[in-house]
N, CA, C and O atoms as a printed pandas DataFrame, in Angstrom:
     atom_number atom_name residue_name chain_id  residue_number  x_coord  y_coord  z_coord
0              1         N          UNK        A               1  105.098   80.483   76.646
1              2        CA          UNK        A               1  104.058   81.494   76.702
2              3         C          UNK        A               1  104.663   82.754   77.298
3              4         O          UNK        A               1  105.459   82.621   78.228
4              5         N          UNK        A               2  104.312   84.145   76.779
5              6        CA          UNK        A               2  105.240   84.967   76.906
6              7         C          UNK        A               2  103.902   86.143   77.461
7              8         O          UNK        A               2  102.966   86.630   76.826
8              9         N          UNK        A               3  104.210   86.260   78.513
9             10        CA          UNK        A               3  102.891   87.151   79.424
10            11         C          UNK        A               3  103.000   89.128   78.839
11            12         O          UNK        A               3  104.024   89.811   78.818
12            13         N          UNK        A               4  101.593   89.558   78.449
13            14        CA          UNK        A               4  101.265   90.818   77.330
14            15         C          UNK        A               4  100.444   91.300   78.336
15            16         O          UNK        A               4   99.442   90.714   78.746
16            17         N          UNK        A               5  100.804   92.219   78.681
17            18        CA          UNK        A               5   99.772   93.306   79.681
18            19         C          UNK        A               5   98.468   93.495   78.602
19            20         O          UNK        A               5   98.768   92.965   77.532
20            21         N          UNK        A               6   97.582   93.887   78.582
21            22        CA          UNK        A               6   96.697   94.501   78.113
22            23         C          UNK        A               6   96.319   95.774   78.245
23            24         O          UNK        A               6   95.931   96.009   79.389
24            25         N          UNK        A               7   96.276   96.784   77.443
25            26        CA          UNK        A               7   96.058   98.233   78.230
26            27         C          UNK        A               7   94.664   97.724   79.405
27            28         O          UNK        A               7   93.942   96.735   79.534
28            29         N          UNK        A               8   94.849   99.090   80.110
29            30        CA          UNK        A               8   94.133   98.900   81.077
30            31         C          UNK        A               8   92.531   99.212   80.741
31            32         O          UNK        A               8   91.672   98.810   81.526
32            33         N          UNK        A               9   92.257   99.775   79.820
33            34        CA          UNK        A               9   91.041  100.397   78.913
34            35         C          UNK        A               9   90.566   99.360   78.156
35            36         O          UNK        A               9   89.420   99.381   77.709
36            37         N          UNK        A              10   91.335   98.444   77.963
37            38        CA          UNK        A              10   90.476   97.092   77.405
38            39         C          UNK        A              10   89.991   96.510   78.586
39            40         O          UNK        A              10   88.789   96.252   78.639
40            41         N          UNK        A              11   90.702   96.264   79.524
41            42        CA          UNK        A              11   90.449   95.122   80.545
42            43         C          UNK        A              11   89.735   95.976   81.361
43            44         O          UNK        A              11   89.402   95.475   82.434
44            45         N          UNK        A              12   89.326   97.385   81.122
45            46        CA          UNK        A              12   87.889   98.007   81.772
46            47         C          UNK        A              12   86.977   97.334   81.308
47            48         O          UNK        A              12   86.087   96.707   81.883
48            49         N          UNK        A              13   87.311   97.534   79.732
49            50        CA          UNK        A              13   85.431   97.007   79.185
50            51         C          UNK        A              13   85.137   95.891   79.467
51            52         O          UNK        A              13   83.938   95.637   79.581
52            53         N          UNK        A              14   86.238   94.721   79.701
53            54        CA          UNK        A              14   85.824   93.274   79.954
54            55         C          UNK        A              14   85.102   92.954   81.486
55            56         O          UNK        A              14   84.116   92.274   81.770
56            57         N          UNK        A              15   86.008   93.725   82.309
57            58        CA          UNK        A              15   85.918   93.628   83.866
58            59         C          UNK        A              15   85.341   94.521   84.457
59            60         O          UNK        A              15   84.717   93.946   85.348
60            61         N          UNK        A              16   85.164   95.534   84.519
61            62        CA          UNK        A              16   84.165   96.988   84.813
62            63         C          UNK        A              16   84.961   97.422   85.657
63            64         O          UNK        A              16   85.866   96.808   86.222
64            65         N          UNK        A              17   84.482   99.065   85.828
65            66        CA          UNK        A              17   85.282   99.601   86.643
66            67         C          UNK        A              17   85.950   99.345   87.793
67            68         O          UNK        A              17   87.149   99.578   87.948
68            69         N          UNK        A              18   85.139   98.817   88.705
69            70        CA          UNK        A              18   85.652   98.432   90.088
70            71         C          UNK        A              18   86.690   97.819   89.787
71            72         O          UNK        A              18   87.788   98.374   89.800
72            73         N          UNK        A              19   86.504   96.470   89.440
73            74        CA          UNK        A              19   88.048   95.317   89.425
74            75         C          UNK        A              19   88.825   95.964   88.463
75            76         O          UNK        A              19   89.797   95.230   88.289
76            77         N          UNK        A              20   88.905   96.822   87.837
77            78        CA          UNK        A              20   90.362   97.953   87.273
78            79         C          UNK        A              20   90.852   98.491   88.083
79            80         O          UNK        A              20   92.058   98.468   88.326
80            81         N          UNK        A              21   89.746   99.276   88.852
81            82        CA          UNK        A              21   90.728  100.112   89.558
82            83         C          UNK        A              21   91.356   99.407   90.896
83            84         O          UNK        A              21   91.978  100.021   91.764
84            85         N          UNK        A              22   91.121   98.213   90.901
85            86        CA          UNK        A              22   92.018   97.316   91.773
86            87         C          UNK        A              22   92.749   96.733   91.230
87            88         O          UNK        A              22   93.486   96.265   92.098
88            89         N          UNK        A              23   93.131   96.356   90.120
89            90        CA          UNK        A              23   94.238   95.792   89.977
90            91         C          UNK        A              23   95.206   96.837   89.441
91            92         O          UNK        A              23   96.364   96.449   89.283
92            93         N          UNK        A              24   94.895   98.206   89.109
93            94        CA          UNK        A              24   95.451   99.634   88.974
94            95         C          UNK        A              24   96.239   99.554   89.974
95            96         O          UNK        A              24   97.426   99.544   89.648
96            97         N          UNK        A              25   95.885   99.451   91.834
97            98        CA          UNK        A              25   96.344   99.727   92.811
98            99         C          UNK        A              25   97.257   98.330   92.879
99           100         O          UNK        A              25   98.386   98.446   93.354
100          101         N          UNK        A              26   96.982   97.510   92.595
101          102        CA          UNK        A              26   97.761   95.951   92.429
102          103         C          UNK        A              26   99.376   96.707   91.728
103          104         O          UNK        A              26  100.538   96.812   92.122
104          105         N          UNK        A              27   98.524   97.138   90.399
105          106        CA          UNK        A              27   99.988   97.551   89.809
106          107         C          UNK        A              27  100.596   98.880   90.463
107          108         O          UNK        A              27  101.784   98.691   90.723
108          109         N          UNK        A              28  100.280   99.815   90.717
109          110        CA          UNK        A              28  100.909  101.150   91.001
110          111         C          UNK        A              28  101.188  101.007   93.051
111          112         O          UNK        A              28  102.251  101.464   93.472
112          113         N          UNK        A              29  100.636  100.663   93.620
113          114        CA          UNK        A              29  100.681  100.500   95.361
114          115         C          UNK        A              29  101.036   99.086   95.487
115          116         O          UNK        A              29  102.178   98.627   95.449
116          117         N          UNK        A              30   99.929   98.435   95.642
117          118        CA          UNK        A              30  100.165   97.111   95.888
118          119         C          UNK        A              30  100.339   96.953   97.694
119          120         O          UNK        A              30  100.384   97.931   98.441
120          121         N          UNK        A              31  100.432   95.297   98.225
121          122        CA          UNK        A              31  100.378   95.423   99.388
122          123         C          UNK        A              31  102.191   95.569  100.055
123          124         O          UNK        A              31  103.053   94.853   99.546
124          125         N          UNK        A              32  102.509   96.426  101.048
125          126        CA          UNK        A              32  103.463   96.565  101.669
126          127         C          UNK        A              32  103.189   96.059  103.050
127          128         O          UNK        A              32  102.264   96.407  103.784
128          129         N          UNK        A              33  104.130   95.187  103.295
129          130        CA          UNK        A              33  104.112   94.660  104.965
130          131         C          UNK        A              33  105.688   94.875  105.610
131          132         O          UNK        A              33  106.669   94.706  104.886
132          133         N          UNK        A              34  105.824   95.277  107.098
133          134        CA          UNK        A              34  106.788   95.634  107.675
134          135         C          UNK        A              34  106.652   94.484  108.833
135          136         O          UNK        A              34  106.283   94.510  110.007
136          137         N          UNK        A              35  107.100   93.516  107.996
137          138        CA          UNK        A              35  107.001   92.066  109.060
138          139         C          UNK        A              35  107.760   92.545  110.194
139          140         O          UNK        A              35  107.004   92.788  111.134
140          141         N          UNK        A              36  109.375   92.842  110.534
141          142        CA          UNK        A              36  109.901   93.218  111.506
142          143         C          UNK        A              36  109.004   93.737  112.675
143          144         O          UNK        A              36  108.698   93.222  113.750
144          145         N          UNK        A              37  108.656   95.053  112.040
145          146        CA          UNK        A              37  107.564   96.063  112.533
146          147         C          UNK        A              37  106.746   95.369  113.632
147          148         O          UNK        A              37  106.721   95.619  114.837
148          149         N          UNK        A              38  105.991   94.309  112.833
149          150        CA          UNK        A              38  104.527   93.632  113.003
150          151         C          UNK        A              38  104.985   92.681  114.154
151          152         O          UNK        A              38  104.321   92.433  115.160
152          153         N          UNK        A              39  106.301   92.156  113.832
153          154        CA          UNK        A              39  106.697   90.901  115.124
154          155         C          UNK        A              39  106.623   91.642  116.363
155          156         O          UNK        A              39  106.001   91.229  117.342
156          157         N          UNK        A              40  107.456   93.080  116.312
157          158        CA          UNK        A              40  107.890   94.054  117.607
158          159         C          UNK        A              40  106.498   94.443  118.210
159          160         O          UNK        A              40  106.234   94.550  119.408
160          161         N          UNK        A              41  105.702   94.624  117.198
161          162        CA          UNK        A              41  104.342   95.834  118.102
162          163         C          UNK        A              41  103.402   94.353  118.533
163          164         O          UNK        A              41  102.643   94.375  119.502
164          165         N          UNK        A              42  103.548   93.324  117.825
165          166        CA          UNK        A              42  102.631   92.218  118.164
166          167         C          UNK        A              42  102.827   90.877  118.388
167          168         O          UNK        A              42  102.071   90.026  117.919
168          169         N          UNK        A              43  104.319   90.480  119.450
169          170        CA          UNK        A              43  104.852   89.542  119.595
170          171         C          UNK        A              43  104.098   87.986  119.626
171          172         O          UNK        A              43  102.945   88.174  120.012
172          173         N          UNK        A              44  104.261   86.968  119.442
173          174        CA          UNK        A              44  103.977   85.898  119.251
174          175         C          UNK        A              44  104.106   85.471  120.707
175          176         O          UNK        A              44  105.324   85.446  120.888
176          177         N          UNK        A              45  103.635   85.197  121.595
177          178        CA          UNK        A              45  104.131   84.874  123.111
178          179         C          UNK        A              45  104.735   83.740  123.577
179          180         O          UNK        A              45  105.466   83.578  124.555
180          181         N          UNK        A              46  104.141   82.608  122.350
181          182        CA          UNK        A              46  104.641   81.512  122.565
182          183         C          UNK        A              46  104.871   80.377  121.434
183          184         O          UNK        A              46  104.621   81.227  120.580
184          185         N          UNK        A              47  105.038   79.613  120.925
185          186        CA          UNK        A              47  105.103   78.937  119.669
186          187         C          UNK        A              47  104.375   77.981  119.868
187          188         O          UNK        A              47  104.159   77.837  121.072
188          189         N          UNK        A              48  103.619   76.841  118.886
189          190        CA          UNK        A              48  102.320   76.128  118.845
190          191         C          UNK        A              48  103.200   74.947  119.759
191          192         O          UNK        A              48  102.775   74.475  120.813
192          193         N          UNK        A              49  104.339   74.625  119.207
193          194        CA          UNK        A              49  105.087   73.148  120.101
194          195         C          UNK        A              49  104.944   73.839  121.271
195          196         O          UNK        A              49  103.806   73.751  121.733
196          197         N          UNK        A              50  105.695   74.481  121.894
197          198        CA          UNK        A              50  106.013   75.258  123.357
198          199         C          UNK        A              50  104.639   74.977  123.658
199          200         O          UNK        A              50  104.441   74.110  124.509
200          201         N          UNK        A              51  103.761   75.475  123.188
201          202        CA          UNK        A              51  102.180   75.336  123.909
202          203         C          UNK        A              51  102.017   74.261  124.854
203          204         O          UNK        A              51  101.755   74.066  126.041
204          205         N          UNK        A              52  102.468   73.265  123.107
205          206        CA          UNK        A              52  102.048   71.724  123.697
206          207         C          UNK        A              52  102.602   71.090  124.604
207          208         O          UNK        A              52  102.093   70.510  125.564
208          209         N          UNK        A              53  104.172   71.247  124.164
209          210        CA          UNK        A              53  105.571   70.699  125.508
210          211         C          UNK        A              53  104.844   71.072  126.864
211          212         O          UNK        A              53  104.654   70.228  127.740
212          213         N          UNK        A              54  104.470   72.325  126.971
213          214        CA          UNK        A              54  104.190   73.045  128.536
214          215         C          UNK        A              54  103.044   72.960  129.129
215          216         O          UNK        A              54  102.853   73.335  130.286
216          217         N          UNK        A              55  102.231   72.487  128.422
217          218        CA          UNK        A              55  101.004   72.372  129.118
218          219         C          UNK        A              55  100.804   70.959  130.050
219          220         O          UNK        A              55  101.458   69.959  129.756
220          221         N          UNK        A              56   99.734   70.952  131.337
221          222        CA          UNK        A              56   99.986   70.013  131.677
222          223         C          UNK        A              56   98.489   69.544  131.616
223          224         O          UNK        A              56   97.449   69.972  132.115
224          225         N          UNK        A              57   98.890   68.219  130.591
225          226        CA          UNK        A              57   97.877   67.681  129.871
226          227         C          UNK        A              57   96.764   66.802  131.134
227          228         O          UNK        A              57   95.606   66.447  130.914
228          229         N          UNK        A              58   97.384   66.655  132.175
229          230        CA          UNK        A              58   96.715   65.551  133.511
230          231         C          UNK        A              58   95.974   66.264  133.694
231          232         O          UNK        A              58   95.088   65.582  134.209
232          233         N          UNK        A              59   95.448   67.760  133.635
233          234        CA          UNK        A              59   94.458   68.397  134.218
234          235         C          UNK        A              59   93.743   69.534  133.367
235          236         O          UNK        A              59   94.300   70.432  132.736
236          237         N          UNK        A              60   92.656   69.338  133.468
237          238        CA          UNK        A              60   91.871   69.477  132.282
238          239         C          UNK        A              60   91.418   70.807  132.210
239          240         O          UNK        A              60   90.866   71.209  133.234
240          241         N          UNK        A              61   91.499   71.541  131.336
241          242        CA          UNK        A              61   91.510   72.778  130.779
242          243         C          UNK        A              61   89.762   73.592  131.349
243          244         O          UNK        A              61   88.708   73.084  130.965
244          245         N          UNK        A              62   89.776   74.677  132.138
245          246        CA          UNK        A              62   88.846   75.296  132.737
246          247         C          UNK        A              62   87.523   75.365  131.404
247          248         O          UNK        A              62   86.332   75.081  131.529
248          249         N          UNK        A              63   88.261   75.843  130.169
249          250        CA          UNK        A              63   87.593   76.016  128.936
250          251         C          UNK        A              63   86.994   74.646  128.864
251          252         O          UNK        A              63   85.785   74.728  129.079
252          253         N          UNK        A              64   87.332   73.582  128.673
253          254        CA          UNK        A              64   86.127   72.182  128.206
254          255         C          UNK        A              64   86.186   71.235  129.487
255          256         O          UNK        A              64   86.284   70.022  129.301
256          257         N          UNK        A              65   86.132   71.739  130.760
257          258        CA          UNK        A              65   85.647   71.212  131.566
258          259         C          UNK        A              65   84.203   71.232  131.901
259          260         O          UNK        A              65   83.551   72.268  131.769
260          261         N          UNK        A              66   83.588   69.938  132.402
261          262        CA          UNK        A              66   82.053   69.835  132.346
262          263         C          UNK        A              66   81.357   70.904  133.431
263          264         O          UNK        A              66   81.735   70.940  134.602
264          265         N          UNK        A              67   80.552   71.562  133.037
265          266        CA          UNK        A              67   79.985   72.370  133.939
266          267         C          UNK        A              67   78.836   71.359  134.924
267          268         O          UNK        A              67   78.183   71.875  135.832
């Protein structure tokens, strides 16, 4: 199977304006991510194992302790 764009003026009339002009931006922009970026400005503090290794499970968490 050999994949055929469709002009974009057909797949208006099928889909209506809105979902064209998103997959317009799909084709011409699209999403850009600056993972590096994203690690530096919004570090991860700790990793899900580390959580678990470090916590000390004998004493019970302020959050689901019985009031």
């Amino acid at each position: 199977v050999n994949y055929q764009q469709i002009p974009f003026e057909a797949f208006e009339q099928q889909a209506g304006e809105e979902v064209t002009i998103m997959y317009r931006w799909f084709e011409n922009v699209g999403y850009i991510a600056d993972l590096a970026q994203l690690e530096h400005d919004f570090p991860i503090p700790i990793d899900f194992e580390s959580y678990l290794s470090d916590r000390d499970w004998a004493k019970p968490d302020e959050r689901t302790s019985e009031v």
